[in-house]
């Protein structure tokens, strides 16, 4: 079989589907029948200079995929599988990989670098392959630049795969020395210098000790700063990426270098290639992020706990930094609106300016306003757009007192620009700026007079509605129009309109009410369009999504105000009819928005929503079955919760179908893991709504909750992201238990829960002893302890007394600084004392 591996690898890339499938199946069969032989064949292929580049590259890729995966459980399986392989086979494979680093073929060297790092990521933490780093470092002294380049690339990947704790300091020093020497200006080969610069980026996490040593740190910083001046654009970009990483990892070590870094970044922003200039701006954005975090810690109650002092780099650089950023705002691209994901110098500069405003507050205003006043009325659209963008960027950070007088003057000007400016770029940015005005400067928490008043609300809404019509909404006329830029304006206008609705008060609500028939009519018109091309259908879907989103915000606002609720609900039948018609259009994004709007309508209509359930149920079921577009599934699960709260026991006729689908979702390996916590939480919502009628689902739901609880209580999170997910899962499980316990309270069937009580208490013990739950989980967990005592009463008393940590857990929660945790614990204490003393 191994003799044919080259041909199979080439055939696996064939344009002929049948040839490709046969080759893929043969490779898979080889892997399953003889894994060591398969991996050895692949590494021989990769190392063999007589083989075609295409087969070598694919051999390396399959090798890499045999060692790593995105999903954590699969990654663990592959790790264990490699560790279990015969030691002789592993040694041969590793020898061939190291040999490939000397290949004259660049793609073979690069692939070998990645595979070596993957093997190192498995073996080095296990104290295996101890000779690897020394072997790589000996390559650095080779004469051939291609060997040095591949070795530095390997060291970079290795630092990405292996955690710093797994490598001893002596080896770290040698790696850093090799990398920094490779970056030096004296290195004549630019490929070597680029590989070294990229390697340093990954190695920075290993350099804690070295950055604490003044001399070593000075040397590293000098070499990085010199590399930003390289004649090669890729090296300059990579060097600035290193500076960005240093700014967040070693913020507290930067003071002596800031003047030089300012000069280097200013030069790059003003005169270098865009890819380099963007990284230079990113350095200052990163410094802002660090200082915002530190200042947030200062302002919290834990002032003394902040490890890092704030050096106020942004405040010191302000007089020179702000003019540099304002210059970038004038470097817009003509067609930047056509690409949703566009990122250019002007956008990066505006984003950084916004972060600067959040960092320094009021101090930025006098530096930006002269630029705004000078450019806002200029004939060139670039100057008007830049001025508007600058003003919008500084609306979060400075105090309302400082901004309110400026905003009150600017509001009319902005509304006029949104109606009359000839440039779509300017209109787009104006709509965005208005949205930020309403978001940050209009609200009950502010002491300044409201921006939106009964006098100007009508004008604001009229202008926003006009700006939506400013571009052709009639999709039948939209054929062959190059209006992608206008759709950005429409999106910005809707977002701003939503912000105005959110800000509205009892006083302005009657004016907002006038929007309802207008938006409904717009949605109705999109549903009446005849046969559409693919492009037109896409535009219609985008518009329907915006309209459903707008209706959701209106429903939440007007449906939640006593003064408008009754008159608003007169529109409920027509609205529901429109939403059901939207579901027939079969577009995931629109389904999300329509589903959210229906959830809001159910909440507003309460038990009266029951009359829509017969028609709506099929779409609810479709949403719960939508594994592929898992966001739709997650939102639908949330809407089931809304329906439970609105309908209470009137949801009972639909519960068999809903519970069946939720249980299927939980059993599926296809469904994205993020949907599982809300599904557990949804069990609690259903139990609360239907009370003791949940009895027939206990035998299905409780075992699932128990196995998920065991898994989540004892899982060791590999990183912060995994810990966040584990805590979301725990919280979902606890919310389910809470809902079930409360649902059965005062029911003669309460005793049916007794068999499950010991396991619930074990789960709470495990959470308490694990010491890694967040405040949300702590609050829900202590609440569940209270629910258990409250529902099961005296029957729960002995179990709680036997629990290993209930007492300490309760005491810890009672002493918590978090008022929500404390409130939950106070209630639990009363319920427990009743159960125990009874």
mmCIF file with all atom_site columns, N, CA and C in Angstrom, residues 525-556:
data_model
loop_
_atom_site.group_PDB
_atom_site.id
_atom_site.type_symbol
_atom_site.label_atom_id
_atom_site.label_alt_id
_atom_site.label_comp_id
_atom_site.label_asym_id
_atom_site.label_entity_id
_atom_site.label_seq_id
_atom_site.pdbx_PDB_ins_code
_atom_site.Cartn_x
_atom_site.Cartn_y
_atom_site.Cartn_z
_atom_site.occupancy
_atom_site.B_iso_or_equiv
_atom_site.pdbx_formal_charge
_atom_site.auth_seq_id
_atom_site.auth_comp_id
_atom_site.auth_asym_id
_atom_site.auth_atom_id
_atom_site.pdbx_PDB_model_num
ATOM 1  N N  . UNK A 1 525 ? -44.863 45.318 1.774  1.00 0.00 ? 525 UNK A N  1
ATOM 2  C CA . UNK A 1 525 ? -44.456 45.513 0.375  1.00 0.00 ? 525 UNK A CA 1
ATOM 3  C C  . UNK A 1 525 ? -43.347 44.543 -0.037 1.00 0.00 ? 525 UNK A C  1
ATOM 4  N N  . UNK A 1 526 ? -42.447 44.248 0.884  1.00 0.00 ? 526 UNK A N  1
ATOM 5  C CA . UNK A 1 526 ? -41.375 43.293 0.521  1.00 0.00 ? 526 UNK A CA 1
ATOM 6  C C  . UNK A 1 526 ? -41.947 41.898 0.290  1.00 0.00 ? 526 UNK A C  1
ATOM 7  N N  . UNK A 1 527 ? -43.081 41.597 0.930  1.00 0.00 ? 527 UNK A N  1
ATOM 8  C CA . UNK A 1 527 ? -43.672 40.266 0.784  1.00 0.00 ? 527 UNK A CA 1
ATOM 9  C C  . UNK A 1 527 ? -44.512 40.145 -0.489 1.00 0.00 ? 527 UNK A C  1
ATOM 10 N N  . UNK A 1 528 ? -44.821 41.291 -1.105 1.00 0.00 ? 528 UNK A N  1
ATOM 11 C CA . UNK A 1 528 ? -45.663 41.296 -2.299 1.00 0.00 ? 528 UNK A CA 1
ATOM 12 C C  . UNK A 1 528 ? -44.848 41.229 -3.585 1.00 0.00 ? 528 UNK A C  1
ATOM 13 N N  . UNK A 1 529 ? -43.499 41.341 -3.475 1.00 0.00 ? 529 UNK A N  1
ATOM 14 C CA . UNK A 1 529 ? -42.658 41.376 -4.676 1.00 0.00 ? 529 UNK A CA 1
ATOM 15 C C  . UNK A 1 529 ? -42.830 40.079 -5.469 1.00 0.00 ? 529 UNK A C  1
ATOM 16 N N  . UNK A 1 530 ? -42.802 40.209 -6.809 1.00 0.00 ? 530 UNK A N  1
ATOM 17 C CA . UNK A 1 530 ? -42.990 39.034 -7.669 1.00 0.00 ? 530 UNK A CA 1
ATOM 18 C C  . UNK A 1 530 ? -41.728 38.207 -7.767 1.00 0.00 ? 530 UNK A C  1
ATOM 19 N N  . UNK A 1 531 ? -41.459 37.686 -8.975 1.00 0.00 ? 531 UNK A N  1
ATOM 20 C CA . UNK A 1 531 ? -40.288 36.823 -9.180 1.00 0.00 ? 531 UNK A CA 1
ATOM 21 C C  . UNK A 1 531 ? -39.017 37.664 -9.103 1.00 0.00 ? 531 UNK A C  1
ATOM 22 N N  . UNK A 1 532 ? -38.067 37.226 -8.298 1.00 0.00 ? 532 UNK A N  1
ATOM 23 C CA . UNK A 1 532 ? -36.853 38.025 -8.079 1.00 0.00 ? 532 UNK A CA 1
ATOM 24 C C  . UNK A 1 532 ? -35.600 37.232 -8.438 1.00 0.00 ? 532 UNK A C  1
ATOM 25 N N  . UNK A 1 533 ? -34.583 37.953 -8.869 1.00 0.00 ? 533 UNK A N  1
ATOM 26 C CA . UNK A 1 533 ? -33.285 37.301 -9.106 1.00 0.00 ? 533 UNK A CA 1
ATOM 27 C C  . UNK A 1 533 ? -32.626 37.008 -7.755 1.00 0.00 ? 533 UNK A C  1
ATOM 28 N N  . UNK A 1 534 ? -31.532 36.247 -7.795 1.00 0.00 ? 534 UNK A N  1
ATOM 29 C CA . UNK A 1 534 ? -30.825 35.907 -6.546 1.00 0.00 ? 534 UNK A CA 1
ATOM 30 C C  . UNK A 1 534 ? -30.385 37.165 -5.817 1.00 0.00 ? 534 UNK A C  1
ATOM 31 N N  . UNK A 1 535 ? -29.836 38.115 -6.582 1.00 0.00 ? 535 UNK A N  1
ATOM 32 C CA . UNK A 1 535 ? -29.341 39.360 -5.989 1.00 0.00 ? 535 UNK A CA 1
ATOM 33 C C  . UNK A 1 535 ? -30.488 40.141 -5.344 1.00 0.00 ? 535 UNK A C  1
ATOM 34 N N  . UNK A 1 536 ? -31.619 40.186 -6.041 1.00 0.00 ? 536 UNK A N  1
ATOM 35 C CA . UNK A 1 536 ? -32.782 40.914 -5.511 1.00 0.00 ? 536 UNK A CA 1
ATOM 36 C C  . UNK A 1 536 ? -33.328 40.234 -4.250 1.00 0.00 ? 536 UNK A C  1
ATOM 37 N N  . UNK A 1 537 ? -33.311 38.886 -4.279 1.00 0.00 ? 537 UNK A N  1
ATOM 38 C CA . UNK A 1 537 ? -33.790 38.163 -3.097 1.00 0.00 ? 537 UNK A CA 1
ATOM 39 C C  . UNK A 1 537 ? -32.916 38.472 -1.881 1.00 0.00 ? 537 UNK A C  1
ATOM 40 N N  . UNK A 1 538 ? -31.612 38.575 -2.126 1.00 0.00 ? 538 UNK A N  1
ATOM 41 C CA . UNK A 1 538 ? -30.668 38.884 -1.043 1.00 0.00 ? 538 UNK A CA 1
ATOM 42 C C  . UNK A 1 538 ? -30.973 40.257 -0.459 1.00 0.00 ? 538 UNK A C  1
ATOM 43 N N  . UNK A 1 539 ? -31.229 41.232 -1.347 1.00 0.00 ? 539 UNK A N  1
ATOM 44 C CA . UNK A 1 539 ? -31.539 42.592 -0.882 1.00 0.00 ? 539 UNK A CA 1
ATOM 45 C C  . UNK A 1 539 ? -32.867 42.617 -0.131 1.00 0.00 ? 539 UNK A C  1
ATOM 46 N N  . UNK A 1 540 ? -33.838 41.833 -0.643 1.00 0.00 ? 540 UNK A N  1
ATOM 47 C CA . UNK A 1 540 ? -35.136 41.780 0.044  1.00 0.00 ? 540 UNK A CA 1
ATOM 48 C C  . UNK A 1 540 ? -34.955 41.190 1.447  1.00 0.00 ? 540 UNK A C  1
ATOM 49 N N  . UNK A 1 541 ? -34.154 40.130 1.546  1.00 0.00 ? 541 UNK A N  1
ATOM 50 C CA . UNK A 1 541 ? -33.933 39.503 2.859  1.00 0.00 ? 541 UNK A CA 1
ATOM 51 C C  . UNK A 1 541 ? -33.295 40.480 3.824  1.00 0.00 ? 541 UNK A C  1
ATOM 52 N N  . UNK A 1 542 ? -32.302 41.241 3.323  1.00 0.00 ? 542 UNK A N  1
ATOM 53 C CA . UNK A 1 542 ? -31.627 42.216 4.180  1.00 0.00 ? 542 UNK A CA 1
ATOM 54 C C  . UNK A 1 542 ? -32.638 43.234 4.712  1.00 0.00 ? 542 UNK A C  1
ATOM 55 N N  . UNK A 1 543 ? -33.506 43.721 3.807  1.00 0.00 ? 543 UNK A N  1
ATOM 56 C CA . UNK A 1 543 ? -34.494 44.726 4.204  1.00 0.00 ? 543 UNK A CA 1
ATOM 57 C C  . UNK A 1 543 ? -35.506 44.126 5.182  1.00 0.00 ? 543 UNK A C  1
ATOM 58 N N  . UNK A 1 544 ? -35.953 42.896 4.906  1.00 0.00 ? 544 UNK A N  1
ATOM 59 C CA . UNK A 1 544 ? -36.908 42.258 5.826  1.00 0.00 ? 544 UNK A CA 1
ATOM 60 C C  . UNK A 1 544 ? -36.299 42.084 7.215  1.00 0.00 ? 544 UNK A C  1
ATOM 61 N N  . UNK A 1 545 ? -35.027 41.721 7.257  1.00 0.00 ? 545 UNK A N  1
ATOM 62 C CA . UNK A 1 545 ? -34.336 41.581 8.545  1.00 0.00 ? 545 UNK A CA 1
ATOM 63 C C  . UNK A 1 545 ? -34.324 42.892 9.307  1.00 0.00 ? 545 UNK A C  1
ATOM 64 N N  . UNK A 1 546 ? -34.021 43.990 8.596  1.00 0.00 ? 546 UNK A N  1
ATOM 65 C CA . UNK A 1 546 ? -33.986 45.317 9.243  1.00 0.00 ? 546 UNK A CA 1
ATOM 66 C C  . UNK A 1 546 ? -35.374 45.711 9.753  1.00 0.00 ? 546 UNK A C  1
ATOM 67 N N  . UNK A 1 547 ? -36.411 45.416 8.954  1.00 0.00 ? 547 UNK A N  1
ATOM 68 C CA . UNK A 1 547 ? -37.775 45.800 9.339  1.00 0.00 ? 547 UNK A CA 1
ATOM 69 C C  . UNK A 1 547 ? -38.264 44.980 10.543 1.00 0.00 ? 547 UNK A C  1
ATOM 70 N N  . UNK A 1 548 ? -37.984 43.663 10.524 1.00 0.00 ? 548 UNK A N  1
ATOM 71 C CA . UNK A 1 548 ? -38.372 42.824 11.678 1.00 0.00 ? 548 UNK A CA 1
ATOM 72 C C  . UNK A 1 548 ? -37.619 43.277 12.932 1.00 0.00 ? 548 UNK A C  1
ATOM 73 N N  . UNK A 1 549 ? -36.332 43.619 12.763 1.00 0.00 ? 549 UNK A N  1
ATOM 74 C CA . UNK A 1 549 ? -35.533 44.106 13.898 1.00 0.00 ? 549 UNK A CA 1
ATOM 75 C C  . UNK A 1 549 ? -36.104 45.388 14.461 1.00 0.00 ? 549 UNK A C  1
ATOM 76 N N  . UNK A 1 550 ? -36.535 46.274 13.572 1.00 0.00 ? 550 UNK A N  1
ATOM 77 C CA . UNK A 1 550 ? -37.117 47.552 13.996 1.00 0.00 ? 550 UNK A CA 1
ATOM 78 C C  . UNK A 1 550 ? -38.442 47.308 14.736 1.00 0.00 ? 550 UNK A C  1
ATOM 79 N N  . UNK A 1 551 ? -39.262 46.392 14.206 1.00 0.00 ? 551 UNK A N  1
ATOM 80 C CA . UNK A 1 551 ? -40.541 46.088 14.867 1.00 0.00 ? 551 UNK A CA 1
ATOM 81 C C  . UNK A 1 551 ? -40.303 45.477 16.250 1.00 0.00 ? 551 UNK A C  1
ATOM 82 N N  . UNK A 1 552 ? -39.261 44.658 16.360 1.00 0.00 ? 552 UNK A N  1
ATOM 83 C CA . UNK A 1 552 ? -38.958 44.069 17.676 1.00 0.00 ? 552 UNK A CA 1
ATOM 84 C C  . UNK A 1 552 ? -38.696 45.169 18.710 1.00 0.00 ? 552 UNK A C  1
ATOM 85 N N  . UNK A 1 553 ? -37.889 46.173 18.319 1.00 0.00 ? 553 UNK A N  1
ATOM 86 C CA . UNK A 1 553 ? -37.555 47.262 19.251 1.00 0.00 ? 553 UNK A CA 1
ATOM 87 C C  . UNK A 1 553 ? -38.821 48.051 19.611 1.00 0.00 ? 553 UNK A C  1
ATOM 88 N N  . UNK A 1 554 ? -39.676 48.284 18.605 1.00 0.00 ? 554 UNK A N  1
ATOM 89 C CA . UNK A 1 554 ? -40.936 49.024 18.848 1.00 0.00 ? 554 UNK A CA 1
ATOM 90 C C  . UNK A 1 554 ? -41.848 48.218 19.784 1.00 0.00 ? 554 UNK A C  1
ATOM 91 N N  . UNK A 1 555 ? -41.945 46.900 19.541 1.00 0.00 ? 555 UNK A N  1
ATOM 92 C CA . UNK A 1 555 ? -42.791 46.040 20.391 1.00 0.00 ? 555 UNK A CA 1
ATOM 93 C C  . UNK A 1 555 ? -42.310 46.107 21.837 1.00 0.00 ? 555 UNK A C  1
ATOM 94 N N  . UNK A 1 556 ? -40.990 45.982 22.024 1.00 0.00 ? 556 UNK A N  1
ATOM 95 C CA . UNK A 1 556 ? -40.439 46.009 23.390 1.00 0.00 ? 556 UNK A CA 1
ATOM 96 C C  . UNK A 1 556 ? -40.750 47.331 24.076 1.00 0.00 ? 556 UNK A C  1
#
